[in-house]
CSV table of C-alpha atoms in Angstrom, one decimal:
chain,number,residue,atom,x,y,z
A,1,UNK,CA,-17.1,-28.2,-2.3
A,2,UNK,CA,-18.9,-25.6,-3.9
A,3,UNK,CA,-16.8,-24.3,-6.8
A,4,UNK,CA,-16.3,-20.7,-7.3
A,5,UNK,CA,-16.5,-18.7,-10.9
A,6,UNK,CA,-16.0,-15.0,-11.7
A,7,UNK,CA,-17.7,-13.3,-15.0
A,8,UNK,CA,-15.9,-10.7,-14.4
A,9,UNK,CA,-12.5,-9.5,-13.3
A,10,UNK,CA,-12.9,-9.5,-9.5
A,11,UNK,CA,-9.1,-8.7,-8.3
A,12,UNK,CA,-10.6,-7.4,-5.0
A,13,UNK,CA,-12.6,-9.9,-4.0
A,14,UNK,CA,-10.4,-12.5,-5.5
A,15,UNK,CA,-7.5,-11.5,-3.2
A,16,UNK,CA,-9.5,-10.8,0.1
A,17,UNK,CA,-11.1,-14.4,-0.6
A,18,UNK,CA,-8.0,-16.0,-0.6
A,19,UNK,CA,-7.2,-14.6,2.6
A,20,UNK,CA,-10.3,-14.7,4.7
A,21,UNK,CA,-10.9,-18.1,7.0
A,22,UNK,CA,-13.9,-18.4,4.6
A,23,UNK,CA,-12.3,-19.3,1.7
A,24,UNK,CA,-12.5,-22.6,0.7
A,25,UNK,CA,-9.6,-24.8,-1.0
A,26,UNK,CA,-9.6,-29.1,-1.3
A,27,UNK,CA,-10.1,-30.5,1.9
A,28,UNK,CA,-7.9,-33.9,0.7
A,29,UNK,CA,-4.5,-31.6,-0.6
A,30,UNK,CA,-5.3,-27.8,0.8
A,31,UNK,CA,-5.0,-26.1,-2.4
A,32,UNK,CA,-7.4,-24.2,-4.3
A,33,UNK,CA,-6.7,-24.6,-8.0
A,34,UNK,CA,-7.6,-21.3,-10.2
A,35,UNK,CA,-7.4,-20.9,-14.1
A,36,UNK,CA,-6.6,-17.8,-15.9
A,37,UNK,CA,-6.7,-17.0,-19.6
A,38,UNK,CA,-3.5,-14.7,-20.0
A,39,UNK,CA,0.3,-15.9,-19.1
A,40,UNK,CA,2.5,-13.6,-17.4
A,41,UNK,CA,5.1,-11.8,-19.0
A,42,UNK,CA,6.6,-12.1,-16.0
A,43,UNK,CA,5.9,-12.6,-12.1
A,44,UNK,CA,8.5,-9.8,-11.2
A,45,UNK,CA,5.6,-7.0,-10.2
A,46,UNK,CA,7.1,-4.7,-11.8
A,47,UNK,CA,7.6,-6.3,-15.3
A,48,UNK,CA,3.8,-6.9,-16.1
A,49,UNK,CA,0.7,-5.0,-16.2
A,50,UNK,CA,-2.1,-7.9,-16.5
A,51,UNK,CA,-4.5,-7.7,-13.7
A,52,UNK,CA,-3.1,-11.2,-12.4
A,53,UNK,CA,-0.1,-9.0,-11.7
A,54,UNK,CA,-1.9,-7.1,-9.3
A,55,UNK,CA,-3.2,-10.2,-7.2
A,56,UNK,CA,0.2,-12.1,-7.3
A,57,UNK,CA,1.6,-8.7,-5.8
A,58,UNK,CA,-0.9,-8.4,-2.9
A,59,UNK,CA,-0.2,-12.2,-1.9
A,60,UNK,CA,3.4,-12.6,-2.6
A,61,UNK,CA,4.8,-9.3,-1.5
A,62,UNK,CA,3.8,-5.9,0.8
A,63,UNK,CA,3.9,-2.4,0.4
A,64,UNK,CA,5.0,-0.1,2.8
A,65,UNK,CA,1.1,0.9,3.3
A,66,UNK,CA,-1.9,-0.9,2.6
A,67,UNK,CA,-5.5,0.0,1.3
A,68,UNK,CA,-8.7,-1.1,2.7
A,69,UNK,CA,-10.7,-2.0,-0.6
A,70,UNK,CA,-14.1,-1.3,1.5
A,71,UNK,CA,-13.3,1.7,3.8
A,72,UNK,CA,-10.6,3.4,1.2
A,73,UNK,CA,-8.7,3.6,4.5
A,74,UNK,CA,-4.7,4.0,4.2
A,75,UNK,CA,-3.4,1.2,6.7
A,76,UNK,CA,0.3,0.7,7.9
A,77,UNK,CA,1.7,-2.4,6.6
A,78,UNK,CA,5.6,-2.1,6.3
A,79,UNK,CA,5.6,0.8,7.9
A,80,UNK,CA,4.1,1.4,11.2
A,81,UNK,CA,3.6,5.2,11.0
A,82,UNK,CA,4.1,7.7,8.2
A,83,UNK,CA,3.7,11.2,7.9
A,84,UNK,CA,4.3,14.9,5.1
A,85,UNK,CA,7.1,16.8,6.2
A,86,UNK,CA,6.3,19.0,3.4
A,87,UNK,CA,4.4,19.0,0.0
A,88,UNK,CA,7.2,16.9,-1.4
A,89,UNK,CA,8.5,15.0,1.5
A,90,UNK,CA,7.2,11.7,3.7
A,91,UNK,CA,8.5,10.0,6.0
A,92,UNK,CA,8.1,6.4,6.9
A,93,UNK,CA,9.0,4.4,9.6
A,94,UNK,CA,9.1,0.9,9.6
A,95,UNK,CA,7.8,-2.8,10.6
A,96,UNK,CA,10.6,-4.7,12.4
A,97,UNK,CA,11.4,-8.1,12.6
A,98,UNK,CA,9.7,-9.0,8.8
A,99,UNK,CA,11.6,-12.0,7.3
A,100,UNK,CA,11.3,-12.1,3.4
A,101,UNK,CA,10.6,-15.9,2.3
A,102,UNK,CA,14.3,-16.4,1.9
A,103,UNK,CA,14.9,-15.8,5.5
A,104,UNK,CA,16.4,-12.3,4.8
A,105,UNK,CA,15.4,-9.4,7.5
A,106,UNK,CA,13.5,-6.8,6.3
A,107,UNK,CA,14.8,-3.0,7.0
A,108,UNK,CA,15.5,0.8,5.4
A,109,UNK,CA,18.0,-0.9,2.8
A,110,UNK,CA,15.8,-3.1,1.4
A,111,UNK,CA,13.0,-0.2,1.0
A,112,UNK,CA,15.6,2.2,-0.4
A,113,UNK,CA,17.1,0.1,-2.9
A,114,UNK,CA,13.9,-0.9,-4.4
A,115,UNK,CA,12.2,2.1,-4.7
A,116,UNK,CA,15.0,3.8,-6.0
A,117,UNK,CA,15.9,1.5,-8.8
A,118,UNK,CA,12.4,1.1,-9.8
A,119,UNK,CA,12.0,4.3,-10.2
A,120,UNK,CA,15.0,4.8,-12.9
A,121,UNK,CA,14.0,5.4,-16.5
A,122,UNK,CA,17.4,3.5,-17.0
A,123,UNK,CA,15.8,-0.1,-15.3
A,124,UNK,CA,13.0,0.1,-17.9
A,125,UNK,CA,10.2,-1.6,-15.7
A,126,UNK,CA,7.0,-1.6,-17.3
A,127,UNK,CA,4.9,0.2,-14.7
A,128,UNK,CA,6.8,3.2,-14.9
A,129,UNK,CA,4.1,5.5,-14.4
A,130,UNK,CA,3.5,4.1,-10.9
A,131,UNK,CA,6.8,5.1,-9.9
A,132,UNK,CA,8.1,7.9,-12.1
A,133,UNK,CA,7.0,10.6,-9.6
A,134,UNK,CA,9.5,10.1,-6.8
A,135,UNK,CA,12.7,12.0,-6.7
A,136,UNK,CA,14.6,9.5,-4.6
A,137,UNK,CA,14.3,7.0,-1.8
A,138,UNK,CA,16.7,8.0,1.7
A,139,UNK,CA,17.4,5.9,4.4
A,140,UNK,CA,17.1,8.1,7.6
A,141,UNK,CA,17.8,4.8,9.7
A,142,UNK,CA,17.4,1.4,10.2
A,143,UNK,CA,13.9,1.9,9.6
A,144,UNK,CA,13.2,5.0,8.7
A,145,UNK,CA,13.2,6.0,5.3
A,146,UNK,CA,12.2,9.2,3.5
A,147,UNK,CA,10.5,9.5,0.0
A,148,UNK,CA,11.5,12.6,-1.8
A,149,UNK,CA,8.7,13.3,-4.7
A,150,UNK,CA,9.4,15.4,-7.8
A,151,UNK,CA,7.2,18.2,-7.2
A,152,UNK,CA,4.1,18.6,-5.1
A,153,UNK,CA,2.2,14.7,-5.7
A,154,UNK,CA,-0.9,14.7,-3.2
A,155,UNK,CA,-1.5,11.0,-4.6
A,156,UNK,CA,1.7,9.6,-3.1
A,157,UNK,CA,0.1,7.3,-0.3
A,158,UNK,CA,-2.3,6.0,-3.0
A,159,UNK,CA,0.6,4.3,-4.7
A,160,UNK,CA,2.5,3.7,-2.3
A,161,UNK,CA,-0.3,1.4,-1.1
A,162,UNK,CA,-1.1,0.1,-4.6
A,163,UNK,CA,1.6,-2.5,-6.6
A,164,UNK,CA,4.8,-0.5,-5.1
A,165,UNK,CA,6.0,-4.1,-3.6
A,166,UNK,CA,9.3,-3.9,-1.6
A,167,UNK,CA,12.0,-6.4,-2.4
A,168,UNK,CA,15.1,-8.0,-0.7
A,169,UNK,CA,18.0,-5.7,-1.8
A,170,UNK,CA,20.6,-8.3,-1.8
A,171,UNK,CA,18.3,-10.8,-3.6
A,172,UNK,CA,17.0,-8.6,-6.6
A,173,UNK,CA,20.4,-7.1,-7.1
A,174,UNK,CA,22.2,-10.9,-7.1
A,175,UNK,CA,18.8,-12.1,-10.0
A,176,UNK,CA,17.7,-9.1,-11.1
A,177,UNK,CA,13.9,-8.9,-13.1
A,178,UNK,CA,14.5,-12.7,-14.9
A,179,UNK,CA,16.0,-13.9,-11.4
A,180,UNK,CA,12.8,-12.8,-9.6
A,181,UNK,CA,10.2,-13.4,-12.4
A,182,UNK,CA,11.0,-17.7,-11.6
A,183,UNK,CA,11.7,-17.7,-8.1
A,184,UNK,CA,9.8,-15.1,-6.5
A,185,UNK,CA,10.6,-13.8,-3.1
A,186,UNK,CA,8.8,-11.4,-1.0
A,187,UNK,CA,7.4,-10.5,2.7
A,188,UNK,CA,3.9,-11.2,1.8
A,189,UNK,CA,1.3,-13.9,2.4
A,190,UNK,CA,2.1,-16.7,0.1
A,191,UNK,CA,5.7,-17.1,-1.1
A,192,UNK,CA,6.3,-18.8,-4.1
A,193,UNK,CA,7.0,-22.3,-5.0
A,194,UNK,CA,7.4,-22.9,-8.3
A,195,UNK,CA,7.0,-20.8,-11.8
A,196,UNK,CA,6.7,-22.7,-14.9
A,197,UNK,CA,6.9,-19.9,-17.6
A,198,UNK,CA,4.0,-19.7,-19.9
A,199,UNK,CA,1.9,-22.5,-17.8
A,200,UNK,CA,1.9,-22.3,-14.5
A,201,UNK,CA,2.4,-20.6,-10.9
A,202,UNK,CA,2.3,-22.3,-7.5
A,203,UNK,CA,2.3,-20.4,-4.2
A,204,UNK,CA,2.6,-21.5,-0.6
A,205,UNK,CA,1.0,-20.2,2.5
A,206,UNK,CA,3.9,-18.2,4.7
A,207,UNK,CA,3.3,-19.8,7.7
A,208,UNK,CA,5.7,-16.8,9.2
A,209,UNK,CA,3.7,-14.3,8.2
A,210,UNK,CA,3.9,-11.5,10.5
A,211,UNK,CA,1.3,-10.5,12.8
A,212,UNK,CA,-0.6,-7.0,12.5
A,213,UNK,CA,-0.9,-6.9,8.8
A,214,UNK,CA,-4.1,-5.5,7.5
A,215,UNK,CA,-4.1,-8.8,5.2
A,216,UNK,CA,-4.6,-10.9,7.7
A,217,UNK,CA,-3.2,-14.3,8.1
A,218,UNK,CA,-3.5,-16.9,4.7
A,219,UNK,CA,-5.8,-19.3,5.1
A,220,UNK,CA,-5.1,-21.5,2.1
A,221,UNK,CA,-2.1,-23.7,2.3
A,222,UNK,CA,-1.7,-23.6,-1.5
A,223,UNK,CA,-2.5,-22.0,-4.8
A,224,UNK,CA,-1.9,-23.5,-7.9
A,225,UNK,CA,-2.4,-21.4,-11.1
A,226,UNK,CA,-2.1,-22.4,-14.3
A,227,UNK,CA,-2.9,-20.4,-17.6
A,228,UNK,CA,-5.3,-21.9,-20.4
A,229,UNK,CA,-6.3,-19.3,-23.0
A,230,UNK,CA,-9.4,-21.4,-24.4
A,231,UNK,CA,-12.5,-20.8,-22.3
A,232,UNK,CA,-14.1,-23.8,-23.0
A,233,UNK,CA,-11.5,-25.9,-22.0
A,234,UNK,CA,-11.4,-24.0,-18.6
A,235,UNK,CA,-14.9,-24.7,-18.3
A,236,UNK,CA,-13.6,-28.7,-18.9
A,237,UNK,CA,-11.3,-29.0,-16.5
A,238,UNK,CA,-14.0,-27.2,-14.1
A,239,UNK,CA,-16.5,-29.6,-14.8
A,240,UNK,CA,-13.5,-32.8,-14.3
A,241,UNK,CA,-12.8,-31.5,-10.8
A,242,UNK,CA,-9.4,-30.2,-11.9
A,243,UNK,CA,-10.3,-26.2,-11.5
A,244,UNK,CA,-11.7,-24.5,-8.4
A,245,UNK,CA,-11.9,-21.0,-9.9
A,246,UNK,CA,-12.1,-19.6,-13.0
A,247,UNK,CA,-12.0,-16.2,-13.8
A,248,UNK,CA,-12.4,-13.7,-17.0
A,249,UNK,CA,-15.8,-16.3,-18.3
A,250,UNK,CA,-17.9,-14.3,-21.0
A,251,UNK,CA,-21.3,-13.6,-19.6
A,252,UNK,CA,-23.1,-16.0,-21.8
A,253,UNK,CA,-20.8,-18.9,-20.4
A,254,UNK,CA,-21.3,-17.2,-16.6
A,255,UNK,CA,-25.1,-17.3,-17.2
A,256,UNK,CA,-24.9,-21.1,-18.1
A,257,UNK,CA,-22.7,-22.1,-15.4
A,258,UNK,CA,-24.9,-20.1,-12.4
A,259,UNK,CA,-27.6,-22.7,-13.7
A,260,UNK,CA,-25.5,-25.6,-12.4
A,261,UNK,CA,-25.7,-26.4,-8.6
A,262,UNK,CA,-22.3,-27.2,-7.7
A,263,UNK,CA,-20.8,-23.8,-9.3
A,264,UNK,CA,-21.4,-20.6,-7.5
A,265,UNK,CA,-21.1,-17.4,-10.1
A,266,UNK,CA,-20.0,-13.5,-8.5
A,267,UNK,CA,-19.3,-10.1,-9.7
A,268,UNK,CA,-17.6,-7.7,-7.8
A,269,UNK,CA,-16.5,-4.5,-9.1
A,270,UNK,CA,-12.2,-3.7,-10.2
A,271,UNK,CA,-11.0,0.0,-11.1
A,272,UNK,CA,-10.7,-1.3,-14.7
A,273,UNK,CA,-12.1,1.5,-16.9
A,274,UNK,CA,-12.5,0.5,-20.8
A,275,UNK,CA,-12.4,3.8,-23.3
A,276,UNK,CA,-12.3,5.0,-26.6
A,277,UNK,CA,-9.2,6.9,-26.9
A,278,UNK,CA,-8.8,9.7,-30.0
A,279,UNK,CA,-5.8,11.0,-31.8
A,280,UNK,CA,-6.2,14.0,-30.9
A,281,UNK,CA,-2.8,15.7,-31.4
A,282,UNK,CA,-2.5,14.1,-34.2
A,283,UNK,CA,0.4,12.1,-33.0
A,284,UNK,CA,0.1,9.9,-35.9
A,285,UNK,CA,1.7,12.6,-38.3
A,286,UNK,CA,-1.5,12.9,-40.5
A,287,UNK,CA,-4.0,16.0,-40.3
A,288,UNK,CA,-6.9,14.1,-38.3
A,289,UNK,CA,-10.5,15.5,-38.3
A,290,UNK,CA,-9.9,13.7,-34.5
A,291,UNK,CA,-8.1,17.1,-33.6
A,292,UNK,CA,-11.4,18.9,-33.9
A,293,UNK,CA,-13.6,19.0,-30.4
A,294,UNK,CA,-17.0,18.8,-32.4
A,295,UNK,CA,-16.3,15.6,-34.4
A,296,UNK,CA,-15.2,14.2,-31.4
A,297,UNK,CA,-18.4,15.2,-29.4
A,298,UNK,CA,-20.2,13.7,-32.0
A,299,UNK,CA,-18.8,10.5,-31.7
A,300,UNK,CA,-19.5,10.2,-28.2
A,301,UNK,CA,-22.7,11.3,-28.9
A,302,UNK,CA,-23.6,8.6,-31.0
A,303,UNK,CA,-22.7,5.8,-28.8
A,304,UNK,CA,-25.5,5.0,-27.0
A,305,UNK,CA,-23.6,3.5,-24.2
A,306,UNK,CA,-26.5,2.6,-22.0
A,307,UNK,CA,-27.7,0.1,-24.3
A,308,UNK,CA,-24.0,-1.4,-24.8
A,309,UNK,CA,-23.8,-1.8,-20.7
A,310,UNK,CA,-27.7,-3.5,-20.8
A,311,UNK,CA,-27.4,-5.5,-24.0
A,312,UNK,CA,-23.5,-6.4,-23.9
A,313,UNK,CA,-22.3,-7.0,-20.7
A,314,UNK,CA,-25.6,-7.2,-19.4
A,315,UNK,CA,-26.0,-4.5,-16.7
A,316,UNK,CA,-22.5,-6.4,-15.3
A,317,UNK,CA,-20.8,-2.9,-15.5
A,318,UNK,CA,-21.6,0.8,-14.8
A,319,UNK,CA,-21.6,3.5,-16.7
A,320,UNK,CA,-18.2,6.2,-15.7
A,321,UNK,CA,-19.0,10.1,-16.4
A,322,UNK,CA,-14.8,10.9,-15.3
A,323,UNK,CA,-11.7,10.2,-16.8
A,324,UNK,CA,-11.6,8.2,-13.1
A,325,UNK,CA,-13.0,5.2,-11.4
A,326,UNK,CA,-15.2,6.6,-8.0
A,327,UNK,CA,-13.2,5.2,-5.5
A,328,UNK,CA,-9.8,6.3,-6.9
A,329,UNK,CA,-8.0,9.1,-4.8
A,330,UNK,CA,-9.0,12.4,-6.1
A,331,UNK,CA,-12.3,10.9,-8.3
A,332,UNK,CA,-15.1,12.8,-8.7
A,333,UNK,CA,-18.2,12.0,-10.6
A,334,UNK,CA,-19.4,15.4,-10.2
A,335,UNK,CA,-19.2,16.7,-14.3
A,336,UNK,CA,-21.4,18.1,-16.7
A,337,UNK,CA,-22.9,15.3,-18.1
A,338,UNK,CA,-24.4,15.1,-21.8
């Protein structure tokens, strides 16, 4: 087997590999064995923010829409149809006969519940800003729900079909965030088998996956992930046989490994954006020369970011003139550009 390594952090390529019939895991035990550099806080999706979380989402759970990642297209996945009743109203209606992992029957309730309690300040989940523009979740009937936003939110289908997982109602409101962080449950792809805080994460294929989602049926019959910060002892237990995929290399590593001819190196592009971020409203409490518009067009003047993207990374990057990543909703590189 050819083993697999990502320079960079290839979230939508790592998570359409795992699911396309080309992906390839151990022929003698099934299971593809991937390293990562950063623990979880937590597997609950919405109690971490690491890219890892993102993945783990799309394979253990579903959204109520889903996003092609090469068309942009907005496909039903939960729900079968959806539709704006007005500039602060859509209406879903949903996917029956979904089974959660636990055997529990997916339906309004368990959409109304979670979106509704995510999206309370009071719950304190750490993607808040994913969820902090809907109103209120209302089951219309056994599956047909309505999302109420809190003024007029054009964006709504884009997170919808982002990280907004939907949870069993009974299950998260029995364990709660800790409860669901060790023994995950969801609708999704892969269900989970065992979490071993702080080293590990094992996922399964779900066999009853139902038909007609956009993901398309697993392929891999299991994933094992553990976390080890050091690179070069990823790059060991690579070269042993004990690691299948590794992901987050620097590129001086990813240039050494390409060399080798049983280790196959890709890029592909995420929507992580790296900035420099000013005080400028002085929200430090001290009078910053930050807050004046010419010091900080200076600054960006004087970072010659062309060279940084050919000399640092390499060209494994490109250049962003927005405050946006191109294929986000509502992007546009069109600016005035200095």
């Amino acid at each position: 087997m050819k083993k697999r390594f990502f320079s960079l952090g290839a979230v939508i390529l790592l998570v359409l590999v795992l699911l396309a019939p080309s992906a390839r895991a151990g022929k003698a035990n099934d299971t593809l064995n991937i390293l990562h550099n950063i623990e979880l806080s937590s597997v609950d999706n919405y109690f971490n923010t690491d890219r890892l979380g993102v993945v783990l989402c799309h394979l253990i759970w579903d959204s109520l829409l889903y996003r092609d990642f090469k068309t942009g297209e907005y496909k039903p996945n939960l729900a079968t149809s959806w539709k704006w009743v007005d500039n602060r109203t859509l209406e879903f209606e949903l996917r029956e006969g979904v089974k959660f992992h636990n055997g529990d029957a997916f339906d309004a309730d368990d959409v109304v519940y979670t979106l509704n309690w995510v999206s309370d300040p009071k719950n304190g989940v750490k993607t808040q800003n994913n969820v902090n523009w809907i109103e209120k979740c209302e089951k219309l009937g056994k599956y047909k729900v309505r999302i109420k936003t809190k003024k007029n939110f054009p964006a709504a289908p884009e997170y919808i079909a982002g990280v907004m997982a939907i949870y069993p109602h009974q299950y998260y409101a029995k364990v709660g965030p800790e409860g669901m962080g060790l023994k995950p449950v969801g609708t999704g792809p892969y269900k989970g088998v065992e979490v071993v805080p702080g080293k590990s994460i094992t996922l399964a294929k779900n066999e009853g996956y139902f038909a007609g989602s956009p993901k398309g049926k697993p392929s891999i019959g299991k994933l094992h992930i553990r976390f080890i910060g050091e690179v070069n002892t990823q790059i060991a237990e690579l070269m042993s046989g004990r690691a299948d995929w590794l992901w987050r290399v620097p590129q001086d590593q990813a240039e050494k490994l390409a060399k080798m001819p049983k280790i196959s190196v890709e890029t592909a592009d995420t929507m992580r954006v790296f900035f420099l971020q000013f005080d400028a409203a002085n929200k430090k409490g001290r009078n910053s020369p930050l807050n004046k518009v010419k010091v900080r067009q200076a600054i960006a003047h004087a970072i010659d970011r062309p060279t940084i993207q050919k000399t640092l990374v390499k060209g494994a990057s490109q250049l962003l003139h927005s405050a946006c990543y191109p294929s986000q909703f509502g992007c546009t590189d069109d600016v005035v550009r200095y």
